[in-house]
Amino acid sequence: MSGLFDRWRGSHAAEPATELPQSVGLQVWLDDQGQVLRLSGPLRTVLAVPSQARPRVHDYLYRHSWLVLEGVPADWQGQALDLDFHTVHGQALHTRGWLQRQAVGWLLQLFDIGDLLRQGDRQAQWLTVRQLAADMGQAVRGCSEEWLAQTTAEQLQGLAEHWHAGSVRLLLADESGWRSYACSEGDWPWADDERLQPWLQALPPRFHQVQPDSAQWRASCAGLPLLLLPYSHGHATQAWLLFAGARLPPAPEAAQALLQALLEPLLARLRQYQLQQRSRHLDELQQQLGAGWWEWPVQGPLHFDPALAASLGLPCEVSIEQWLSRLHPADREAAHMALEQLRDGVALSLSLRLHEADSVATPRWLHWVGQRHGRQARGFLLDISALKAQELQAGAARARLENLIASSPAVIYIQRYADGALHSEFFSASLAPMLGWPKDSELSRQPGQAVHPDDRLIWLERTRTLLREGQVRSRYRLRDHLGGYHWVLDEARLLRDDLGQPVEVVGLWLDVSEATEAAERVRQSEERYRVLVEDSPAMICRYTPDLQLLFGNRPLAEQLECAPEQLIEMNLGQWMSDSQRLAFVQRLAALTPQQPLSSAEVCLQLPGRRHAWWVWAERGLFDEHGQLLEVQAVGRDNTQVRHSQQQLLQGAKMATLGELATGLVHEINQPLNVMRLAVANTLKRLQSGEADIEYLTGKLQRIDAQVERTARLVEHLRTYGRRSEVERQAFAAWVAVDGAVALLAEGLRGKGLALQIEEPDLCPEVLGHEDQLEQVLINLMVNARDALLERQVANPRIRVTQHIEPGQLCLLVEDNAGGIDPRLLERLFEPFFTTKPAGVGTGLGLSVSHAIVEAMGGRLEVVNGTEGACFRVLLPVYSTN
Ligand code: ADP
């Protein structure tokens, strides 16, 4: 009774009404027309009182109940009447009752059947739930593997509709956490489960272990109100169902029933699927590994995994004899014994070879393991051919390496890294002949102790560099067992493990004592050579074919007025005129590997614009193609000698002028006499008054011609007496002949000597100094004059001619004085050789002439002709090509 009242007081949703309702009733007293006379019973208090003054029973009822009460009360007898009354609470009061005739009127006896009806509803709902659960279970069980997720999503869609939820999502756990497995249609605010993860992880642990019936949570994720339903099996939550937009929480029992119906088969299928996959993977793995199981019931035949049997070329079931015959003869006995022992319970582990028909083929290796379990022995066979092949290769490689190490002249060593230090662990056999350290001696454990005291810093740096950079190359001295030191070249490399940690050092020592000492000797000899070069008074240098200096010693630097270090920025050509540089480069171009030497006197304009002459000897260095790489040169400053020569030349020139003085006086007197005579005659005519204009003009012209002649002579003497130019010039050789004749002709004629000059048609040019060649010709003509005057021959004459030969020209000066004593011919060009009396001859004329002609690149020769001496001046013809 109290439950009923409670319900009508508004707490009807609090708990399920599992007991049958107690009809306590409502009694409605009616008249024959159905008007209500009176109400009684506890339910009357909840009825809404109609507005009519004398209400009929209909006025208390919902309209649909009027259908039940058709006509008057007398018509309603004998049947159950289901009537819904208006109540003060606004909800219908469902009643069932009967009409009973009374003494006066009728009594409608009614009972509250609301609970009965609700229970019926609930049963209907349960039926729906059960049907839905059965459908879901069937769908998930029945679908194929690939449709499982899709089918689950469809079931979630059914659930969403059933529960009037916006969308439903199923989360399953995998290694990385909760993950959406399927989802009904509908919008979710997140694309994946990333944002859900931290939220799910943050759920208090107890939620993961709550009993299913009471486990529902409301939450909000990304602003969306969520309802969560866990599915637990045992103590662990295995799945979460997420509802978005669910208006009412689903009834827990129904929810759990549906969850179970969906998830039990789904999880079972997923587990099964996983198992199948694993087994498939295992099979694949076994096939890849060439592995497989075998079984043996201790007696009788062996059974093999079909795939393994196929790979062995055996049936799945083989007798022990068949199996043994499949093995390599060398392994059969061991296999047989292992089987015997297996029967006694000893575990089997054996590496075997298969018997191949082709004996040359690489044998196939199997690892055979197994154990007895009760009446059965079981195990597996693994193909280890690849491993064995690698093992063999590694063994062979190791043997080769060991052989190499043993025969190496270098000491190969290994140092192990431990606690930040290196500890020697191995030395190859060549340690004994090299250093003679006994094995396990202190030195071989701590080689640092054998390092020469002066090299200890090198040794420490070597270890530091090795640990820092992973490799090092160094050179130091090690003490041998007799106390002597050896220079060793140490090449070491640090090996690291996978994590980059140092493991060990592999290195080698090469005895480089001899090489080091040889290098030291070379260094010392180079040092001596360097000192020699540096201290040499001669200029020593190296330069490229385009005259760029590569090296120059101090004397050269002093000449060029710079520091030796600055020389390598300089080019030798910068101190030469264009023609000098051209000549220099041309001389270098003429060098060949066969004729690598050349020497010359070169002229340079050094800083301060003074001229310098260097006597220069060069050697060209060539590459394998004969290309000139560089030039090494030694030079000596010849400027002083040159100056002396010039002075000598000048002196000789002056001496010649002195010699010519008599002739020159005559040469100047002659025009003076002509002029004096002309002046005297003119004066005479003027005094006698016979001087007409024509006469006077003639005389003055004669005087003018004589003045001109004298001026030319004086000018010629001036240029002749001047010092020679430094640079050689190109000039016509015959001009020098003309010059000499101009100075000498009058004097010779005065002494009765004939001068025969044959003017040439062509006047080729030569390179040199015109005044010097003129001096040569004067010397030759003066000597001829002296010989002719001394010998007093009849018809004395001097003949000067020019001949042109290929590439050169020849000036001939001949006389008819009878020639030179052949015994004197050899000494003729010596300085100070003269046959003339003291005070007359200097003995320098021919030696100076010889030097001049040679400086011009020519030759001065003498022969005795039929009538007298014949001097030949041979000069190279100058051409600009
Ligand atoms: P110098 O004329 O002062 O003696 P040179 O060197 O000019 O010196 O000549 C050397 C010598 O050569 C002369 O002393 C002379 O004996 C000889 N000699 C030179 N030219 C002739 C010549 N044309 N005929 C004969 N002897 C000559």
mmCIF file of C-alpha atoms in Angstrom, residues 116-359:
data_model
loop_
_atom_site.group_PDB
_atom_site.id
_atom_site.type_symbol
_atom_site.label_atom_id
_atom_site.label_comp_id
_atom_site.label_asym_id
_atom_site.label_seq_id
_atom_site.Cartn_x
_atom_site.Cartn_y
_atom_site.Cartn_z
ATOM 1 C CA LEU A 116 0.124 -4.404 -14.171
ATOM 2 C CA LEU A 117 0.054 -2.458 -17.395
ATOM 3 C CA ARG A 118 3.555 -1.087 -16.861
ATOM 4 C CA GLN A 119 4.865 -4.545 -16.258
ATOM 5 C CA GLY A 120 3.310 -5.606 -19.475
ATOM 6 C CA ASP A 121 5.043 -2.711 -21.219
ATOM 7 C CA ARG A 122 8.303 -3.671 -19.711
ATOM 8 C CA GLN A 123 7.887 -7.216 -20.804
ATOM 9 C CA ALA A 124 7.227 -6.001 -24.283
ATOM 10 C CA GLN A 125 10.360 -3.847 -24.080
ATOM 11 C CA TRP A 126 12.344 -6.803 -22.841
ATOM 12 C CA LEU A 127 11.092 -8.773 -25.746
ATOM 13 C CA THR A 128 12.328 -6.025 -28.071
ATOM 14 C CA VAL A 129 15.668 -5.921 -26.301
ATOM 15 C CA ARG A 130 16.035 -9.647 -26.486
ATOM 16 C CA GLN A 131 15.089 -9.658 -30.125
ATOM 17 C CA LEU A 132 17.609 -6.863 -30.802
ATOM 18 C CA ALA A 133 20.256 -8.704 -28.798
ATOM 19 C CA ALA A 134 19.578 -11.932 -30.668
ATOM 20 C CA ASP A 135 19.695 -10.117 -34.010
ATOM 21 C CA MET A 136 22.947 -8.384 -33.135
ATOM 22 C CA GLY A 137 24.574 -11.560 -31.887
ATOM 23 C CA GLN A 138 23.489 -13.402 -34.984
ATOM 24 C CA ALA A 139 24.666 -10.641 -37.293
ATOM 25 C CA VAL A 140 28.094 -10.452 -35.663
ATOM 26 C CA ARG A 141 28.465 -14.218 -35.522
ATOM 27 C CA GLY A 142 27.272 -14.783 -39.015
ATOM 28 C CA CYS A 143 29.089 -12.181 -41.060
ATOM 29 C CA SER A 144 32.304 -12.878 -42.867
ATOM 30 C CA GLU A 145 35.662 -11.677 -41.509
ATOM 31 C CA GLU A 146 36.029 -8.662 -43.731
ATOM 32 C CA TRP A 147 32.514 -7.464 -42.994
ATOM 33 C CA LEU A 148 32.884 -7.701 -39.226
ATOM 34 C CA ALA A 149 33.630 -4.033 -38.606
ATOM 35 C CA GLN A 150 30.972 -2.917 -41.048
ATOM 36 C CA THR A 151 28.403 -5.254 -39.493
ATOM 37 C CA THR A 152 29.320 -3.988 -36.024
ATOM 38 C CA ALA A 153 28.803 -0.432 -37.219
ATOM 39 C CA GLU A 154 25.356 -1.401 -38.482
ATOM 40 C CA GLN A 155 24.527 -2.907 -35.105
ATOM 41 C CA LEU A 156 25.673 0.285 -33.410
ATOM 42 C CA GLN A 157 23.342 2.147 -35.714
ATOM 43 C CA GLY A 158 20.513 -0.134 -34.482
ATOM 44 C CA LEU A 159 21.503 0.611 -30.901
ATOM 45 C CA ALA A 160 21.561 4.340 -31.547
ATOM 46 C CA GLU A 161 18.051 4.175 -32.955
ATOM 47 C CA HIS A 162 16.879 1.949 -30.134
ATOM 48 C CA TRP A 163 18.185 4.352 -27.547
ATOM 49 C CA HIS A 164 17.338 7.508 -29.488
ATOM 50 C CA ALA A 165 20.991 8.528 -29.337
ATOM 51 C CA GLY A 166 22.657 10.800 -31.891
ATOM 52 C CA SER A 167 25.496 8.383 -32.458
ATOM 53 C CA VAL A 168 27.167 5.406 -30.820
ATOM 54 C CA ARG A 169 30.835 4.543 -30.953
ATOM 55 C CA LEU A 170 32.573 1.374 -29.835
ATOM 56 C CA LEU A 171 36.101 1.583 -28.394
ATOM 57 C CA LEU A 172 38.269 -1.486 -28.063
ATOM 58 C CA ALA A 173 41.688 -1.656 -26.433
ATOM 59 C CA ASP A 174 44.860 -2.502 -28.291
ATOM 60 C CA GLU A 175 48.547 -2.071 -27.384
ATOM 61 C CA SER A 176 48.426 1.679 -27.903
ATOM 62 C CA GLY A 177 45.271 2.252 -25.862
ATOM 63 C CA TRP A 178 41.601 2.709 -26.632
ATOM 64 C CA ARG A 179 40.756 2.902 -30.288
ATOM 65 C CA SER A 180 37.494 3.266 -32.204
ATOM 66 C CA TYR A 181 36.503 -0.041 -33.659
ATOM 67 C CA ALA A 182 33.178 0.957 -35.192
ATOM 68 C CA CYS A 183 30.771 3.826 -35.141
ATOM 69 C CA SER A 184 27.151 4.378 -36.049
ATOM 70 C CA GLU A 185 26.245 7.117 -38.466
ATOM 71 C CA GLY A 186 26.153 10.574 -37.003
ATOM 72 C CA ASP A 187 28.498 13.397 -36.262
ATOM 73 C CA TRP A 188 31.338 13.300 -33.786
ATOM 74 C CA PRO A 189 33.383 16.335 -32.949
ATOM 75 C CA TRP A 190 36.702 14.511 -33.335
ATOM 76 C CA ALA A 191 38.141 12.823 -36.392
ATOM 77 C CA ASP A 192 40.144 10.217 -34.519
ATOM 78 C CA ASP A 193 40.615 8.922 -31.004
ATOM 79 C CA GLU A 194 43.727 10.977 -30.247
ATOM 80 C CA ARG A 195 41.791 13.547 -28.247
ATOM 81 C CA LEU A 196 39.839 10.863 -26.476
ATOM 82 C CA GLN A 197 42.919 8.959 -25.263
ATOM 83 C CA PRO A 198 44.106 11.240 -22.472
ATOM 84 C CA TRP A 199 40.547 11.615 -21.343
ATOM 85 C CA LEU A 200 40.023 7.865 -21.139
ATOM 86 C CA GLN A 201 43.395 7.355 -19.469
ATOM 87 C CA ALA A 202 42.372 9.947 -16.909
ATOM 88 C CA LEU A 203 39.314 7.962 -15.850
ATOM 89 C CA PRO A 204 39.758 6.773 -12.278
ATOM 90 C CA PRO A 205 40.938 3.169 -12.268
ATOM 91 C CA ARG A 206 37.872 1.995 -10.380
ATOM 92 C CA PHE A 207 35.782 2.736 -13.444
ATOM 93 C CA HIS A 208 37.670 0.093 -15.269
ATOM 94 C CA GLN A 209 36.698 -2.516 -12.766
ATOM 95 C CA VAL A 210 33.144 -1.658 -11.767
ATOM 96 C CA GLN A 211 30.428 -4.175 -12.115
ATOM 97 C CA PRO A 212 28.637 -3.792 -15.379
ATOM 98 C CA ASP A 213 25.145 -3.262 -14.018
ATOM 99 C CA SER A 214 25.803 0.072 -12.390
ATOM 100 C CA ALA A 215 28.433 1.360 -14.717
ATOM 101 C CA GLN A 216 27.307 4.384 -16.666
ATOM 102 C CA TRP A 217 28.969 7.736 -16.750
ATOM 103 C CA ARG A 218 28.104 11.030 -18.074
ATOM 104 C CA ALA A 219 30.875 13.189 -19.340
ATOM 105 C CA SER A 220 31.696 15.832 -21.815
ATOM 106 C CA CYS A 221 34.374 15.532 -24.406
ATOM 107 C CA ALA A 222 35.244 18.418 -26.695
ATOM 108 C CA GLY A 223 32.009 20.114 -25.642
ATOM 109 C CA LEU A 224 29.857 17.153 -26.571
ATOM 110 C CA PRO A 225 27.850 15.573 -23.741
ATOM 111 C CA LEU A 226 28.749 11.921 -23.674
ATOM 112 C CA LEU A 227 27.386 8.881 -22.024
ATOM 113 C CA LEU A 228 29.833 6.038 -21.477
ATOM 114 C CA LEU A 229 29.004 2.429 -20.995
ATOM 115 C CA PRO A 230 31.796 0.011 -20.101
ATOM 116 C CA TYR A 231 31.748 -3.619 -21.028
ATOM 117 C CA SER A 232 33.664 -5.705 -18.555
ATOM 118 C CA HIS A 233 34.559 -9.287 -18.552
ATOM 119 C CA GLY A 234 36.234 -10.637 -15.487
ATOM 120 C CA HIS A 235 37.873 -7.703 -13.789
ATOM 121 C CA ALA A 236 38.892 -5.766 -16.814
ATOM 122 C CA THR A 237 36.952 -3.364 -18.924
ATOM 123 C CA GLN A 238 37.215 -4.666 -22.455
ATOM 124 C CA ALA A 239 35.185 -2.131 -24.330
ATOM 125 C CA TRP A 240 33.523 1.220 -24.019
ATOM 126 C CA LEU A 241 30.339 2.248 -25.727
ATOM 127 C CA LEU A 242 30.096 5.978 -26.179
ATOM 128 C CA PHE A 243 26.739 7.660 -26.736
ATOM 129 C CA ALA A 244 26.596 11.117 -28.086
ATOM 130 C CA GLY A 245 23.345 13.025 -27.736
ATOM 131 C CA ALA A 246 21.473 10.361 -25.731
ATOM 132 C CA ARG A 247 18.491 11.961 -24.095
ATOM 133 C CA LEU A 248 17.943 9.355 -21.443
ATOM 134 C CA PRO A 249 20.405 6.844 -20.069
ATOM 135 C CA PRO A 250 19.503 3.361 -21.256
ATOM 136 C CA ALA A 251 18.175 1.005 -18.656
ATOM 137 C CA PRO A 252 21.278 -0.684 -17.188
ATOM 138 C CA GLU A 253 20.065 -4.277 -17.545
ATOM 139 C CA ALA A 254 18.959 -3.777 -21.119
ATOM 140 C CA ALA A 255 22.141 -1.898 -21.879
ATOM 141 C CA GLN A 256 24.309 -4.655 -20.450
ATOM 142 C CA ALA A 257 22.273 -7.332 -22.202
ATOM 143 C CA LEU A 258 22.665 -5.586 -25.529
ATOM 144 C CA LEU A 259 26.341 -4.875 -24.918
ATOM 145 C CA GLN A 260 26.951 -8.465 -24.043
ATOM 146 C CA ALA A 261 25.003 -9.680 -27.052
ATOM 147 C CA LEU A 262 27.096 -7.508 -29.326
ATOM 148 C CA LEU A 263 30.498 -7.716 -27.694
ATOM 149 C CA GLU A 264 30.696 -11.317 -26.609
ATOM 150 C CA PRO A 265 30.640 -12.704 -30.132
ATOM 151 C CA LEU A 266 32.530 -9.727 -31.509
ATOM 152 C CA LEU A 267 35.409 -10.055 -29.056
ATOM 153 C CA ALA A 268 35.411 -13.818 -29.500
ATOM 154 C CA ARG A 269 35.629 -13.418 -33.242
ATOM 155 C CA LEU A 270 38.352 -10.825 -32.969
ATOM 156 C CA ARG A 271 40.331 -13.088 -30.654
ATOM 157 C CA GLN A 272 39.850 -15.952 -33.043
ATOM 158 C CA TYR A 273 40.887 -13.775 -35.934
ATOM 159 C CA GLN A 274 43.995 -12.711 -34.064
ATOM 160 C CA LEU A 275 44.828 -16.303 -33.308
ATOM 161 C CA GLN A 276 44.352 -17.271 -36.927
ATOM 162 C CA GLN A 277 46.585 -14.460 -38.010
ATOM 163 C CA ARG A 278 49.251 -15.392 -35.535
ATOM 164 C CA SER A 279 49.149 -18.954 -36.618
ATOM 165 C CA ARG A 280 49.327 -17.864 -40.251
ATOM 166 C CA HIS A 281 52.297 -15.660 -39.436
ATOM 167 C CA LEU A 282 53.913 -18.498 -37.584
ATOM 168 C CA ASP A 283 53.417 -20.782 -40.562
ATOM 169 C CA GLU A 284 54.854 -18.193 -42.894
ATOM 170 C CA LEU A 285 57.745 -17.633 -40.535
ATOM 171 C CA GLN A 286 58.381 -21.338 -40.296
ATOM 172 C CA GLN A 287 58.351 -21.602 -44.055
ATOM 173 C CA GLN A 288 60.715 -18.687 -44.391
ATOM 174 C CA LEU A 289 63.029 -20.120 -41.785
ATOM 175 C CA GLY A 290 62.776 -23.567 -43.274
ATOM 176 C CA ALA A 291 61.536 -24.774 -39.926
ATOM 177 C CA GLY A 292 58.778 -27.141 -38.940
ATOM 178 C CA TRP A 293 57.648 -29.498 -36.210
ATOM 179 C CA TRP A 294 58.083 -33.250 -35.895
ATOM 180 C CA GLU A 295 56.604 -35.856 -33.600
ATOM 181 C CA TRP A 296 57.651 -39.331 -32.667
ATOM 182 C CA PRO A 297 55.660 -41.667 -30.463
ATOM 183 C CA VAL A 298 59.015 -43.077 -29.259
ATOM 184 C CA GLN A 299 58.246 -46.288 -31.156
ATOM 185 C CA GLY A 300 57.351 -46.506 -34.799
ATOM 186 C CA PRO A 301 57.524 -43.836 -37.513
ATOM 187 C CA LEU A 302 58.380 -40.133 -37.308
ATOM 188 C CA HIS A 303 55.770 -37.533 -38.279
ATOM 189 C CA PHE A 304 56.717 -34.269 -39.941
ATOM 190 C CA ASP A 305 54.962 -30.992 -40.496
ATOM 191 C CA PRO A 306 53.667 -31.329 -44.098
ATOM 192 C CA ALA A 307 55.487 -28.222 -45.297
ATOM 193 C CA LEU A 308 58.715 -29.400 -43.671
ATOM 194 C CA ALA A 309 58.285 -32.909 -45.086
ATOM 195 C CA ALA A 310 57.826 -31.423 -48.541
ATOM 196 C CA SER A 311 60.957 -29.328 -48.193
ATOM 197 C CA LEU A 312 62.913 -32.402 -47.076
ATOM 198 C CA GLY A 313 61.550 -34.419 -49.974
ATOM 199 C CA LEU A 314 60.005 -36.948 -47.572
ATOM 200 C CA PRO A 315 56.458 -38.119 -46.901
ATOM 201 C CA CYS A 316 54.814 -36.820 -43.716
ATOM 202 C CA GLU A 317 55.299 -40.165 -42.066
ATOM 203 C CA VAL A 318 58.697 -41.898 -42.343
ATOM 204 C CA SER A 319 60.351 -44.789 -40.641
ATOM 205 C CA ILE A 320 63.476 -44.146 -38.582
ATOM 206 C CA GLU A 321 65.537 -45.936 -41.250
ATOM 207 C CA GLN A 322 64.126 -43.718 -43.993
ATOM 208 C CA TRP A 323 64.917 -40.661 -41.934
ATOM 209 C CA LEU A 324 68.473 -41.775 -41.217
ATOM 210 C CA SER A 325 69.089 -42.590 -44.852
ATOM 211 C CA ARG A 326 67.989 -39.059 -45.743
ATOM 212 C CA LEU A 327 70.879 -37.771 -43.594
ATOM 213 C CA HIS A 328 74.499 -37.336 -44.570
ATOM 214 C CA PRO A 329 76.378 -40.615 -43.861
ATOM 215 C CA ALA A 330 78.703 -38.778 -41.485
ATOM 216 C CA ASP A 331 75.769 -37.645 -39.323
ATOM 217 C CA ARG A 332 73.708 -40.839 -39.307
ATOM 218 C CA GLU A 333 75.354 -42.443 -36.301
ATOM 219 C CA ALA A 334 75.032 -39.303 -34.183
ATOM 220 C CA ALA A 335 71.356 -38.994 -35.190
ATOM 221 C CA HIS A 336 70.672 -42.620 -34.328
ATOM 222 C CA MET A 337 72.294 -42.264 -30.904
ATOM 223 C CA ALA A 338 70.409 -39.030 -30.232
ATOM 224 C CA LEU A 339 67.110 -40.829 -30.906
ATOM 225 C CA GLU A 340 68.085 -43.611 -28.510
ATOM 226 C CA GLN A 341 68.829 -41.043 -25.843
ATOM 227 C CA LEU A 342 65.616 -39.186 -26.551
ATOM 228 C CA ARG A 343 63.732 -42.363 -25.823
ATOM 229 C CA ASP A 344 65.442 -42.308 -22.401
ATOM 230 C CA GLY A 345 64.281 -38.752 -21.848
ATOM 231 C CA VAL A 346 67.471 -36.899 -22.842
ATOM 232 C CA ALA A 347 66.695 -33.704 -24.751
ATOM 233 C CA LEU A 348 67.784 -33.720 -28.396
ATOM 234 C CA SER A 349 69.858 -30.954 -29.943
ATOM 235 C CA LEU A 350 71.916 -31.760 -33.007
ATOM 236 C CA SER A 351 73.157 -30.115 -36.179
ATOM 237 C CA LEU A 352 72.857 -32.394 -39.196
ATOM 238 C CA ARG A 353 73.535 -32.389 -42.897
ATOM 239 C CA LEU A 354 71.161 -33.842 -45.446
ATOM 240 C CA HIS A 355 72.470 -36.399 -47.874
ATOM 241 C CA GLU A 356 72.558 -34.751 -51.306
ATOM 242 C CA ALA A 357 72.772 -36.839 -54.433
ATOM 243 C CA ASP A 358 75.131 -34.261 -55.886
ATOM 244 C CA SER A 359 78.201 -34.546 -53.684
#
